[in-house]
GROMACS .gro file of C-alpha atoms in nm:
model
  127
    1GLN     CA    1   2.876   0.615  28.749
    2VAL     CA    2   3.028   0.667  28.420
    3GLN     CA    3   3.280   0.413  28.321
    4LEU     CA    4   3.456   0.308  28.054
    5VAL     CA    5   3.663  -0.005  28.007
    6GLU     CA    6   3.932  -0.121  27.733
    7SER     CA    7   3.987  -0.465  27.708
    8GLY     CA    8   4.148  -0.719  27.448
    9GLY     CA    9   4.536  -0.546  27.414
   10GLY     CA   10   4.806  -0.777  27.382
   11LEU     CA   11   5.160  -0.871  27.208
   12VAL     CA   12   5.103  -0.954  26.860
   13GLN     CA   13   5.432  -0.954  26.558
   14ALA     CA   14   5.404  -0.737  26.258
   15GLY     CA   15   5.110  -0.837  26.013
   16GLY     CA   16   4.954  -0.974  26.298
   17SER     CA   17   4.563  -0.841  26.392
   18LEU     CA   18   4.396  -0.706  26.726
   19ARG     CA   19   4.056  -0.609  26.815
   20LEU     CA   20   3.961  -0.352  27.117
   21SER     CA   21   3.661  -0.336  27.384
   22CYS     CA   22   3.549  -0.065  27.524
   23ALA     CA   23   3.215  -0.168  27.741
   24ALA     CA   24   3.065   0.151  27.882
   25SER     CA   25   2.913   0.166  28.177
   26GLY     CA   26   2.619   0.369  28.380
   27ARG     CA   27   2.523   0.560  28.113
   28THR     CA   28   2.419   0.507  27.750
   29PHE     CA   29   2.650   0.651  27.485
   30SER     CA   30   2.412   0.526  27.227
   31LEU     CA   31   2.361   0.834  27.107
   32HIS     CA   32   2.703   0.953  27.154
   33THR     CA   33   3.004   1.023  26.929
   34MET     CA   34   3.295   0.740  27.089
   35ALA     CA   35   3.628   0.812  27.019
   36TRP     CA   36   3.949   0.572  27.002
   37PHE     CA   37   4.328   0.743  27.086
   38ARG     CA   38   4.678   0.667  27.166
   39GLN     CA   39   4.970   0.763  27.284
   40GLY     CA   40   5.332   0.566  27.183
   41PRO     CA   41   5.615   0.587  27.399
   42GLY     CA   42   5.741   0.957  27.434
   43LYS     CA   43   5.413   1.101  27.235
   44GLU     CA   44   5.154   1.254  27.310
   45ARG     CA   45   4.846   1.092  27.285
   46GLU     CA   46   4.655   1.117  26.968
   47PHE     CA   47   4.291   1.064  26.742
   48VAL     CA   48   4.338   0.700  26.584
   49GLY     CA   49   3.931   0.655  26.551
   50GLY     CA   50   3.546   0.774  26.566
   51VAL     CA   51   3.229   0.720  26.505
   52THR     CA   52   2.917   0.887  26.521
   53TRP     CA   53   2.592   0.794  26.709
   54THR     CA   54   2.425   0.728  26.358
   55GLY     CA   55   2.714   0.423  26.301
   56GLY     CA   56   2.766   0.549  25.967
   57THR     CA   57   3.022   0.858  25.986
   58THR     CA   58   3.345   0.760  26.088
   59ALA     CA   59   3.708   0.947  26.085
   60TYR     CA   60   4.035   0.838  26.110
   61ALA     CA   61   4.412   0.960  26.159
   62ASP     CA   62   4.609   0.929  25.803
   63SER     CA   63   4.863   0.658  25.967
   64VAL     CA   64   4.563   0.419  26.046
   65LYS     CA   65   4.347   0.503  25.765
   66GLY     CA   66   4.329   0.103  25.544
   67ARG     CA   67   4.393  -0.044  25.800
   68PHE     CA   68   4.188   0.012  26.112
   69THR     CA   69   3.826   0.030  26.192
   70ILE     CA   70   3.564   0.146  26.434
   71PHE     CA   71   3.256   0.096  26.466
   72ARG     CA   72   2.990  -0.017  26.747
   73ASP     CA   73   2.775  -0.248  26.840
   74ASN     CA   74   2.407  -0.017  27.084
   75ALA     CA   75   2.239  -0.270  27.237
   76LYS     CA   76   2.572  -0.385  27.407
   77ASN     CA   77   2.654  -0.030  27.461
   78THR     CA   78   3.033  -0.102  27.338
   79VAL     CA   79   3.279  -0.003  27.094
   80TYR     CA   80   3.437  -0.145  26.886
   81LEU     CA   81   3.818  -0.118  26.733
   82GLN     CA   82   3.971  -0.396  26.455
   83MET     CA   83   4.340  -0.357  26.391
   84ASN     CA   84   4.474  -0.567  26.057
   85THR     CA   85   4.817  -0.484  25.951
   86LEU     CA   86   5.027  -0.392  26.280
   87LYS     CA   87   5.326  -0.244  26.214
   88PRO     CA   88   5.574  -0.170  26.515
   89GLU     CA   89   5.532   0.181  26.519
   90ASP     CA   90   5.149   0.149  26.625
   91THR     CA   91   5.307   0.018  26.993
   92ALA     CA   92   5.159   0.194  27.229
   93VAL     CA   93   4.835   0.231  27.505
   94TYR     CA   94   4.524   0.308  27.338
   95TYR     CA   95   4.222   0.449  27.535
   96CYS     CA   96   3.808   0.522  27.460
   97ALA     CA   97   3.639   0.836  27.469
   98ALA     CA   98   3.294   0.965  27.472
   99ASP     CA   99   3.088   1.222  27.431
  100ARG     CA  100   2.887   1.337  27.631
  101ARG     CA  101   2.648   1.514  27.395
  102ALA     CA  102   2.439   1.320  27.149
  103LEU     CA  103   2.345   1.378  26.811
  104THR     CA  104   2.735   1.487  26.718
  105PRO     CA  105   2.645   1.506  26.294
  106VAL     CA  106   3.035   1.515  26.301
  107VAL     CA  107   3.399   1.300  26.497
  108LEU     CA  108   3.579   1.558  26.637
  109THR     CA  109   3.911   1.478  26.657
  110ALA     CA  110   4.088   1.660  26.958
  111SER     CA  111   4.116   1.476  27.386
  112SER     CA  112   3.911   1.801  27.481
  113ASP     CA  113   3.669   1.724  27.287
  114TYR     CA  114   3.558   1.372  27.495
  115ASP     CA  115   3.439   1.361  27.864
  116TYR     CA  116   3.439   0.975  27.936
  117TRP     CA  117   3.786   0.830  27.919
  118GLY     CA  118   3.895   0.377  27.975
  119GLN     CA  119   4.211   0.359  28.155
  120GLY     CA  120   4.357   0.182  27.854
  121THR     CA  121   4.439  -0.116  27.683
  122GLN     CA  122   4.834  -0.211  27.614
  123VAL     CA  123   4.911  -0.282  27.218
  124THR     CA  124   5.292  -0.410  27.154
  125VAL     CA  125   5.407  -0.465  26.835
  126SER     CA  126   5.710  -0.686  26.749
  127SER     CA  127   5.886  -0.691  26.451
   0.00000   0.00000   0.00000
């Protein structure tokens, strides 16, 4: 059974940093795109960042570009989201997602493009 488990969320002051982790089990995703989405209070779920199987192709939402970095460790079947210079508007539940298709050369940004999802981890940024 495929399972994605996020960790690393918490409460942080504006300007601080957090690193989120997503550990996968039940399937190896070394050849699959993985991504992070988030959903803030009263908002739709939105794309944050994604990385293809090579690790060399990434994409980010404009709102986080330059502050967040997505990377993966295929040996550990894990993807990370490094979040720096956090702002109160970054407050949301962050979800890890994986594409069932292998060898996709570009990062897709719609939630419907992904097949497996974690339960989410809460990130709260105080002002």
